[in-house]
Short mmCIF file of C-alpha atoms and ligand atoms in Angstrom, two decimals:
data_model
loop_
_atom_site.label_atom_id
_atom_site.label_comp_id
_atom_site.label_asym_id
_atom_site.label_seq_id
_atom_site.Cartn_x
_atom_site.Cartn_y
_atom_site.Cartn_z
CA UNK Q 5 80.68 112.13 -16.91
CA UNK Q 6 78.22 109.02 -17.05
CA UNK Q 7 78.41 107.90 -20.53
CA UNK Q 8 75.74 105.19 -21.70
CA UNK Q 9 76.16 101.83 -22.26
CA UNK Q 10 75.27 100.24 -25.06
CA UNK Q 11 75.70 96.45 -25.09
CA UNK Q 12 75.15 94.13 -27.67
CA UNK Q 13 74.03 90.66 -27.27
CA UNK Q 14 72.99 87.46 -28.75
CA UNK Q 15 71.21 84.80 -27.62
CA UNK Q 16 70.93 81.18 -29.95
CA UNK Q 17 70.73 78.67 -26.87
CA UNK Q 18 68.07 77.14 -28.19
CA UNK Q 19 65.87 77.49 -31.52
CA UNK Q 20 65.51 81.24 -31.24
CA UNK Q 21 68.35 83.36 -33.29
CA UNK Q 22 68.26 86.23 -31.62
CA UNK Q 23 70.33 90.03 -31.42
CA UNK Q 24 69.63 92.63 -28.72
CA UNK Q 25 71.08 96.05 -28.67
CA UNK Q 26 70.63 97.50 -24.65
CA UNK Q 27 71.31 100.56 -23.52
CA UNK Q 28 72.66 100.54 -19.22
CA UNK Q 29 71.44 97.18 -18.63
CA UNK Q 30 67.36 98.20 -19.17
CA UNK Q 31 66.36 99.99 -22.46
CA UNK Q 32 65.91 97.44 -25.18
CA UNK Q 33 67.32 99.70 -27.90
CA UNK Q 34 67.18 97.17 -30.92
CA UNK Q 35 65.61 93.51 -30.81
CA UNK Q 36 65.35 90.74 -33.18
CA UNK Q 37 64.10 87.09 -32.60
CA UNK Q 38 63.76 84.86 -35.25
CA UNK Q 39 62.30 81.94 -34.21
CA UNK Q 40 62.50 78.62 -35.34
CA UNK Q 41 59.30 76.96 -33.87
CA UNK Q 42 57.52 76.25 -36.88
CA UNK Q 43 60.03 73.87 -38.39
CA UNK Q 44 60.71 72.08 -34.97
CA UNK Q 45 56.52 72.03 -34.58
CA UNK Q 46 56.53 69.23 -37.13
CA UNK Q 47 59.36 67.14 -35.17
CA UNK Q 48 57.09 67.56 -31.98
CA UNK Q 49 60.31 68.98 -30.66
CA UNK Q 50 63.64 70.75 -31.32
CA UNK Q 51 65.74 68.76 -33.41
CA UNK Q 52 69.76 70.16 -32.26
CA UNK Q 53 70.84 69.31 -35.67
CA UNK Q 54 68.23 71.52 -37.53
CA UNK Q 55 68.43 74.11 -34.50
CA UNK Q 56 72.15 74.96 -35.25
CA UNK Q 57 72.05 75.10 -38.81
CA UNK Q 58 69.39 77.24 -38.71
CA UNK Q 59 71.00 79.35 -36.56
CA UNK Q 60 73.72 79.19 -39.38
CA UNK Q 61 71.99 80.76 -41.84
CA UNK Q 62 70.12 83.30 -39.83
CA UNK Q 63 72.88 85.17 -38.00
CA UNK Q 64 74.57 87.45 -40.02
CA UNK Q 65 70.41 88.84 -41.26
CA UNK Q 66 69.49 89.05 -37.52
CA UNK Q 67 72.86 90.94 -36.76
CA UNK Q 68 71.96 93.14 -39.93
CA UNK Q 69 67.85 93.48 -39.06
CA UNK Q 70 68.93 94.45 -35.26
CA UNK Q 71 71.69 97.01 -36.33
CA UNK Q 72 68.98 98.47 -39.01
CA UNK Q 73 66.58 99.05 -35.42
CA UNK Q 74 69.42 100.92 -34.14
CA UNK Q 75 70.15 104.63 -34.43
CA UNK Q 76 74.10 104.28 -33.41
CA UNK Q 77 76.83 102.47 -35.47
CA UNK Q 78 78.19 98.96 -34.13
CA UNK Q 79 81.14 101.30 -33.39
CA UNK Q 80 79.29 103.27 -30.60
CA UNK Q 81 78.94 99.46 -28.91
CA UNK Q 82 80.25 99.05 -25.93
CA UNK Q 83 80.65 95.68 -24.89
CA UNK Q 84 79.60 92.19 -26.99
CA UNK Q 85 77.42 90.03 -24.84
CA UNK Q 86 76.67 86.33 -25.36
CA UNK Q 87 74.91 82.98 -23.75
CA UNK Q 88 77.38 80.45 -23.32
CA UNK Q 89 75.79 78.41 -21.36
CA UNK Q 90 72.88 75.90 -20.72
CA UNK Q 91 71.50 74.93 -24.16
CA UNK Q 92 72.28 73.15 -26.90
CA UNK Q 93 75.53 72.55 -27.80
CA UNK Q 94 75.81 73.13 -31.75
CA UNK Q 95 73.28 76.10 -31.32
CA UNK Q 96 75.00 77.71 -28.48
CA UNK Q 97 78.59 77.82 -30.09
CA UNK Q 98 77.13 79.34 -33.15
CA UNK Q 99 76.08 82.58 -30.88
CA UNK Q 100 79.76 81.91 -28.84
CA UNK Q 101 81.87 82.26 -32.09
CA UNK Q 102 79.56 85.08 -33.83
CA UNK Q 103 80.19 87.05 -30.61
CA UNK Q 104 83.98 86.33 -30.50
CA UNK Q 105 84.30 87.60 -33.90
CA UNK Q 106 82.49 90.84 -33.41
CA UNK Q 107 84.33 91.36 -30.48
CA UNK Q 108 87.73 90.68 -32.40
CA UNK Q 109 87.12 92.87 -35.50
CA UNK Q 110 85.27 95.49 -33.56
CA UNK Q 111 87.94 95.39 -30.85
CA UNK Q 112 85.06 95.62 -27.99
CA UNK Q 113 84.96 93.46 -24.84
CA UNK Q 114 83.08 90.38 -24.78
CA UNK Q 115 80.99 89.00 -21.94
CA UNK Q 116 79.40 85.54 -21.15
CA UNK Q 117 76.49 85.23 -19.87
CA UNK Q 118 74.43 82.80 -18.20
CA UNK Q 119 70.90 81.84 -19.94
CA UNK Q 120 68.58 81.28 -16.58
CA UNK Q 121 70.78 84.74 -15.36
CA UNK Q 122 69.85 85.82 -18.27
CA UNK Q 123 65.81 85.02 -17.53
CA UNK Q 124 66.30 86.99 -13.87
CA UNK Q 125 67.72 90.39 -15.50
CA UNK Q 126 64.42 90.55 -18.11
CA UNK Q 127 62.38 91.97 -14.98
CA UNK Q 128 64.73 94.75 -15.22
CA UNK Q 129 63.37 95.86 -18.50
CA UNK Q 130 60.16 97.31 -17.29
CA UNK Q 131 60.87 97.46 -13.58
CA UNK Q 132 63.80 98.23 -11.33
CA UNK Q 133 64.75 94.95 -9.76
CA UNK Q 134 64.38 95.52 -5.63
CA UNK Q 135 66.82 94.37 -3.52
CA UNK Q 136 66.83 91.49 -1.53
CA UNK Q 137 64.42 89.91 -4.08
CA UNK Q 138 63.14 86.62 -4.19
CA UNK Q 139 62.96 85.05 -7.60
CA UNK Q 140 61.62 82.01 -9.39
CA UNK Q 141 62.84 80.49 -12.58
CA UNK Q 142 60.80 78.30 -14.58
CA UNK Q 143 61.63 77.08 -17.96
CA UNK Q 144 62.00 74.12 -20.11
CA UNK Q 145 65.58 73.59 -18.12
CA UNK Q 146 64.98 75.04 -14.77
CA UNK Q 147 62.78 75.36 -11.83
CA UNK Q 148 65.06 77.23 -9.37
CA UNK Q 149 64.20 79.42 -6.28
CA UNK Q 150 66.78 82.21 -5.64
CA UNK Q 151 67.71 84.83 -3.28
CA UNK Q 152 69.46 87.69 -4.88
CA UNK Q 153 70.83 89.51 -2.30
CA UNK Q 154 71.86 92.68 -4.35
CA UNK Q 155 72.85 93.04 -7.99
CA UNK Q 156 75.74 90.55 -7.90
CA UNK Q 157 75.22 88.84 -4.78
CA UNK Q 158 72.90 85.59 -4.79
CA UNK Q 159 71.70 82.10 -2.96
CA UNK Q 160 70.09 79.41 -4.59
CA UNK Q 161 67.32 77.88 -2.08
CA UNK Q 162 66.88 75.16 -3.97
CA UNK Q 163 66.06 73.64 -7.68
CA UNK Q 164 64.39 71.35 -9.42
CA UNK Q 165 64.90 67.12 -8.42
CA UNK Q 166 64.21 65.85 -11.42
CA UNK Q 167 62.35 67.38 -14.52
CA UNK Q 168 61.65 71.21 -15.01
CA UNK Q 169 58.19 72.37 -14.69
CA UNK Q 170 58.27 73.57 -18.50
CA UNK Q 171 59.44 70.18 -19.63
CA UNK Q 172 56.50 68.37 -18.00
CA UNK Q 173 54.48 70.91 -19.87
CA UNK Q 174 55.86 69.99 -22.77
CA UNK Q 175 55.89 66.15 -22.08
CA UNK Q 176 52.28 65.91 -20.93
CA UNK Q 177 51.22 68.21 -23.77
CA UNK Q 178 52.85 65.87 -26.48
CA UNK Q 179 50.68 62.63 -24.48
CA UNK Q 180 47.54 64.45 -25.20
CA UNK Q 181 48.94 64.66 -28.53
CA UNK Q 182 49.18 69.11 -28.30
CA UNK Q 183 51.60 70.23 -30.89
CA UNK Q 184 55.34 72.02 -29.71
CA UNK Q 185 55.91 73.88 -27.81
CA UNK Q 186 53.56 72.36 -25.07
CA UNK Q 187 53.07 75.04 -22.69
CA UNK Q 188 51.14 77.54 -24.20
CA UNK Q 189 48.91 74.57 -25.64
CA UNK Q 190 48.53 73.52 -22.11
CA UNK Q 191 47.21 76.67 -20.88
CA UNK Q 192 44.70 77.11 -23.96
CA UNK Q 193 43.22 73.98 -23.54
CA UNK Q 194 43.09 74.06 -19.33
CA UNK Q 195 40.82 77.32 -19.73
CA UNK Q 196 38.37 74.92 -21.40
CA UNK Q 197 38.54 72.60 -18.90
CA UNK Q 198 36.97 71.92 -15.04
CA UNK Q 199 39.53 70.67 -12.38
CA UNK Q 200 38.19 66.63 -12.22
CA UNK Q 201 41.09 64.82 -12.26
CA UNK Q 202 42.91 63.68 -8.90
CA UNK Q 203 46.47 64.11 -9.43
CA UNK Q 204 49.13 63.05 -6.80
CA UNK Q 205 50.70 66.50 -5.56
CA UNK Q 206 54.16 66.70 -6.99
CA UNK Q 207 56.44 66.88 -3.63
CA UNK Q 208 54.79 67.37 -0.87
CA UNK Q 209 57.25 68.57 1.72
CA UNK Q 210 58.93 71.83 3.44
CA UNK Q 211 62.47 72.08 1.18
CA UNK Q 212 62.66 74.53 -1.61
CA UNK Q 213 63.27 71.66 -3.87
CA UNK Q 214 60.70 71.19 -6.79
CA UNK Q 215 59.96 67.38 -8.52
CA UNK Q 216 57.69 66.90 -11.43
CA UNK Q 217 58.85 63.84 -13.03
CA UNK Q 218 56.20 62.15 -10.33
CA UNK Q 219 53.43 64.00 -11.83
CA UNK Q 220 54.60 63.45 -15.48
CA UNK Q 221 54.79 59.40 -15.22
CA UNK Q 222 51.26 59.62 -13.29
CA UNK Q 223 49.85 61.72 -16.55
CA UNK Q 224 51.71 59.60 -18.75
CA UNK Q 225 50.90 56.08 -17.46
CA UNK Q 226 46.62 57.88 -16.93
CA UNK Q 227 46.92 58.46 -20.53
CA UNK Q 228 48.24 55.06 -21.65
CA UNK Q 229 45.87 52.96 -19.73
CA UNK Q 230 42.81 54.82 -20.56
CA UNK Q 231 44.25 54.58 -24.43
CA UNK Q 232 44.05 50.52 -24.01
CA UNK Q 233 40.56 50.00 -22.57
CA UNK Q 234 39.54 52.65 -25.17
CA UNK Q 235 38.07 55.16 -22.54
CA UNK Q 236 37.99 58.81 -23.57
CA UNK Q 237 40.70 61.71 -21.78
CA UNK Q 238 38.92 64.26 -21.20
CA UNK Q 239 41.80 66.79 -22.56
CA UNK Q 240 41.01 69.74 -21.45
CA UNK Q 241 39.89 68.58 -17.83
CA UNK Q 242 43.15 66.87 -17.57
CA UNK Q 243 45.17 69.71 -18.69
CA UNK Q 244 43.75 72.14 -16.58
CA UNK Q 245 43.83 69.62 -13.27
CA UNK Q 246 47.52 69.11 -14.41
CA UNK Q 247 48.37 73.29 -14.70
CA UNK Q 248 46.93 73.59 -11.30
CA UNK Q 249 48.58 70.90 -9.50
CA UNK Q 250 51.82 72.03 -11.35
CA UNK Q 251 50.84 76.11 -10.03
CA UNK Q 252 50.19 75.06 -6.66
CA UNK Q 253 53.42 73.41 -6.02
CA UNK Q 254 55.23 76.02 -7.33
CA UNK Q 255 52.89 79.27 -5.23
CA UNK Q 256 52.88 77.37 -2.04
CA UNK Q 257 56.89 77.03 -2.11
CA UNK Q 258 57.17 80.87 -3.05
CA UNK Q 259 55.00 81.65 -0.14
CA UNK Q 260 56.51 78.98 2.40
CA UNK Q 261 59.66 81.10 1.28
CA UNK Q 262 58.67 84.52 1.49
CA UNK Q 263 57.22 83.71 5.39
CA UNK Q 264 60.74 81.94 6.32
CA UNK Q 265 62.70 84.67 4.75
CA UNK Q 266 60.81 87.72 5.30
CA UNK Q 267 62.08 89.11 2.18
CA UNK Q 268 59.13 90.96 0.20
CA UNK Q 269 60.45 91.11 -2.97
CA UNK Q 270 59.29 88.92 -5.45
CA UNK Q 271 60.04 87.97 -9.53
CA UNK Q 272 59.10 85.58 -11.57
CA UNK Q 273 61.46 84.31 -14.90
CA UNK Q 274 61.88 82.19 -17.57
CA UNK Q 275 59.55 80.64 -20.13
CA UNK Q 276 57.08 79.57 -18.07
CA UNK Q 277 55.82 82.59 -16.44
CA UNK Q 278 54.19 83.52 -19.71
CA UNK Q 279 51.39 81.49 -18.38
CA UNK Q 280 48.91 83.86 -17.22
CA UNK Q 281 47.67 80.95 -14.51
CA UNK Q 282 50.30 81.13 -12.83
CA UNK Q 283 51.19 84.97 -12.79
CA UNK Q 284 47.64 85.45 -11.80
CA UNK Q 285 48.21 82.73 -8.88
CA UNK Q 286 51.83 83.93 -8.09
CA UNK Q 287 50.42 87.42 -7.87
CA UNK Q 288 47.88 86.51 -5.02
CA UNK Q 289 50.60 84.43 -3.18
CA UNK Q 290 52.69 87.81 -2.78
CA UNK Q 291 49.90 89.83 -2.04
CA UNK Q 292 49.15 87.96 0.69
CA UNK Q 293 52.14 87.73 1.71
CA UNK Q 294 52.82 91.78 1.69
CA UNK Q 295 55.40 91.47 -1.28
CA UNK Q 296 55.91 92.93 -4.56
CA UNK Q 297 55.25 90.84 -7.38
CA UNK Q 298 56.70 91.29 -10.61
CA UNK Q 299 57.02 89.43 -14.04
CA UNK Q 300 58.81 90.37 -17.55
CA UNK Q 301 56.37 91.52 -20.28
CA UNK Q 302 55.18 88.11 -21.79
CA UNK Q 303 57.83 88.89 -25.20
CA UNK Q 304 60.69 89.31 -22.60
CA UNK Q 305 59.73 86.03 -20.91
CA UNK Q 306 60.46 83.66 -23.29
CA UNK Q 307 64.38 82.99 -25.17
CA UNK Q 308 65.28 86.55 -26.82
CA UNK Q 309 68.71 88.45 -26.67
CA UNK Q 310 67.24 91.41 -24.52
CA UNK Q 311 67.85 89.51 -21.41
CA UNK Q 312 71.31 88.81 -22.21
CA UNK Q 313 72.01 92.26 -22.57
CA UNK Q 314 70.16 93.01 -19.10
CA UNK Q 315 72.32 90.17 -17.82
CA UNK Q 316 75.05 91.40 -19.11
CA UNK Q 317 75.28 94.50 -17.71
CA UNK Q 318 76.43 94.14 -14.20
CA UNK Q 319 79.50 91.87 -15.47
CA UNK Q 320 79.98 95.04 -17.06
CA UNK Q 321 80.24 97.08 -14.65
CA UNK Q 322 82.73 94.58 -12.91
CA UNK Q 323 84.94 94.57 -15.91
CA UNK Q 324 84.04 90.77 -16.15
CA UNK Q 325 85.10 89.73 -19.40
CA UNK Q 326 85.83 86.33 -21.20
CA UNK Q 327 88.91 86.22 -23.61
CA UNK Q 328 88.63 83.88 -26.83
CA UNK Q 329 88.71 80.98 -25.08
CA UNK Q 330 85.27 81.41 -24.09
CA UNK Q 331 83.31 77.97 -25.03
CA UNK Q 332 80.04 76.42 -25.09
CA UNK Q 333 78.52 74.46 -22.69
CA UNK Q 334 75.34 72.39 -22.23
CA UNK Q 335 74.87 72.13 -19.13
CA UNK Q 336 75.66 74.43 -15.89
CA UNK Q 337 74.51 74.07 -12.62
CA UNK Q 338 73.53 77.36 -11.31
CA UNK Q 339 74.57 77.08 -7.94
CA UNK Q 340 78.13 76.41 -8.59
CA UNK Q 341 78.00 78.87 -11.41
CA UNK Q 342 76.57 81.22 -8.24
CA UNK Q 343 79.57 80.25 -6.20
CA UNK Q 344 82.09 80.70 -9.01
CA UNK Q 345 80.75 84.37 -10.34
CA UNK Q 346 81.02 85.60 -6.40
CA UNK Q 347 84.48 83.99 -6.11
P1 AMP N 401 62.57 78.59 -21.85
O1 AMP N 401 63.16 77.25 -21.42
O2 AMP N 401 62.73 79.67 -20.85
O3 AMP N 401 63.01 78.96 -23.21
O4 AMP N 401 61.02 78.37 -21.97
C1 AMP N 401 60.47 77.38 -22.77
C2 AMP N 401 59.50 76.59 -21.93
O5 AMP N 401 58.44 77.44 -21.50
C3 AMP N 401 58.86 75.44 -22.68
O6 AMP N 401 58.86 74.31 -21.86
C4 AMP N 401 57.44 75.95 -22.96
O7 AMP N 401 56.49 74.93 -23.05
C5 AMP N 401 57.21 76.80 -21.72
N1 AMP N 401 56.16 77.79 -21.94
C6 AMP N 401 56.14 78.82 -22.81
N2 AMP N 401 54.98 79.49 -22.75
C7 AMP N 401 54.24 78.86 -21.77
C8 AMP N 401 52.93 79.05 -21.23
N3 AMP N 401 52.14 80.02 -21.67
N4 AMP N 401 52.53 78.21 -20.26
C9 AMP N 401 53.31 77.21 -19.81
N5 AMP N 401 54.54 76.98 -20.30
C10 AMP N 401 55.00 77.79 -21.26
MG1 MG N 402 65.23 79.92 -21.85
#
């Protein structure tokens, strides 16, 4: 007999505190975020300090508010899921040791997972991922092009150089003086805007490597000099010339990749891809390109512990589990993580 799955995970990477209960890898059962943005807003950024000590005092209520949502017991879980890694340090290990406690009194398995896998598995949520499949992650850590070959078997084409595409969101935002988080900002104010800025076309080669930081300084250093002979920015023109030079780079790669591969498959992840521009412009590249196109649901696209538990469920099904010396860390680069998960 098939008996469900019912995973629970947790997600604090960042400055969302966040509790997902999933049921075989795709139906959100229970979800909770509670989000920290408003106290970060005032910083112009997150703060690690405040991030973790939030996280502090909101765990236990999210754990309680998310096992409220569900209609099982914690005893019917079957597995304990958790990001580990990249994110912040004091944030992340609050998620790390809530999870290796639940999995020590509740006696249930415990699985790490990967934040940016994490961002892949949400397009399993309202669609069945389609192997091979050619994905795109872009977040405030991560611009990386990926092949995944079949549920556990992947190839990174190539990654961001310098700066990820949601960073330079956020940094050109916070120039133009747009409060945190910059992105969705950004996109607000480039819908108000006309396309009259020239802006230097962030790497303009063949690889599957992405590089913003070229883009950013050119924004930044604009800004600055047009600041000290007291000439106006024309915000909104600027943002939207900025989203589209940004979008561009990032379509024409995905469709230089879809012709070389052949693969016609397509998904788009991480926090990013909430930006209607570019799902709109990502959508034509595929279509003309005769692949699918598909993106999570816009609440499944930014941090939340859903896609943990989506994540989570093919290590699963490998009997991949961490013991208690599971840790933290900041920083992981996804290729060798690829490498060392297919090992
Ligand atoms: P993540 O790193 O996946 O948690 O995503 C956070 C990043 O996504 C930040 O850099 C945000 O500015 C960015 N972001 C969120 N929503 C949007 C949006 N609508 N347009 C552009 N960037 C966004
Ligand atoms: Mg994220």
């Amino acid at each position: 007999m098939n008996k469900d799955i019912h995973i629970l995970a947790i997600e604090t990477s960042c400055d969302e505190t966040s509790m997902a209960i999933v049921k075989n890898g795709r139906e959100v059962e229970a979800l909770t975020i509670a989000t920290q943005m408003e106290t970060h807003a005032s910083f112009g950024g997150v703060v690690p300090e405040i991030a973790s000590r939030m996280h502090t005092e909101s765990i236990t209520l999210v754990l309680e508010e998310t096992l409220k949502k569900f209609s099982g017991k914690i005893e019917d879980i079957d597995a304990i899921a958790v990001t580990y890694a990249p994110g912040l340090l004091g944030s992340l290990l609050v998620g790390v040791e809530c999870a290796k406690t639940l999995s020590l009194v509740y006696n249930k398995p415990l699985i790490a997972v990967n934040h940016t896998m994490g961002h892949i598995y949400a397009n399993n949520i309202e669609y069945e991922i389609t192997y091979p499949t050619l994905a795109l992650i872009v977040s405030g850590g991560h611009t990386d092009m990926l092949i995944l070959k079949n549920e556990t078997e992947m190839e990174v084409l190539g990654s961001t150089m310098d700066d990820a595409v949601g960073e330079v969101y956020d940094k050109v935002a916070r120039v133009l003086n747009l409060p945190y988080p910059g992105g969705p900002k950004i996109e607000k104010m480039a819908l108000e805007g006309k396309d009259t800025y020239e802006l230097p076309k962030p790497m303009n080669d063949d690889s599957y490597n992405f590089s913003y930081s070229g883009l950013k300084s050119y924004i930044i250093n604009l800004v600055h000099n047009e600041r000290q002979r007291n000439h106006g920015i024309r915000v909104a023109d600027l943002a939207c010339s900025f989203q589209k030079t940004a979008v561009e780079e990032l379509t024409r790669k995905v469709g230089l990749a879809l012709k070389n591969t052949q693969i016609k498959n397509m998904i788009l992840a991480g926090g990013v891809s909430a930006n209607k521009y570019l799902r709109e412009e990502m959508a034509k590249t595929c279509a003309e390109a005769g692949a699918t196109f598909h993106v999570p649901n816009i609440l499944y696209c930014t941090d939340n512990a859903a896609m943990i538990g989506c994540a989570a469920y093919p290590l699963f099904k490998a009997q991949k589990f961490a013991d208690f010396t599971l840790n933290a860390k900041s920083s992981e680069n996804i290729k060798k993580y690829i490498e060392d998960s297919q090992k």
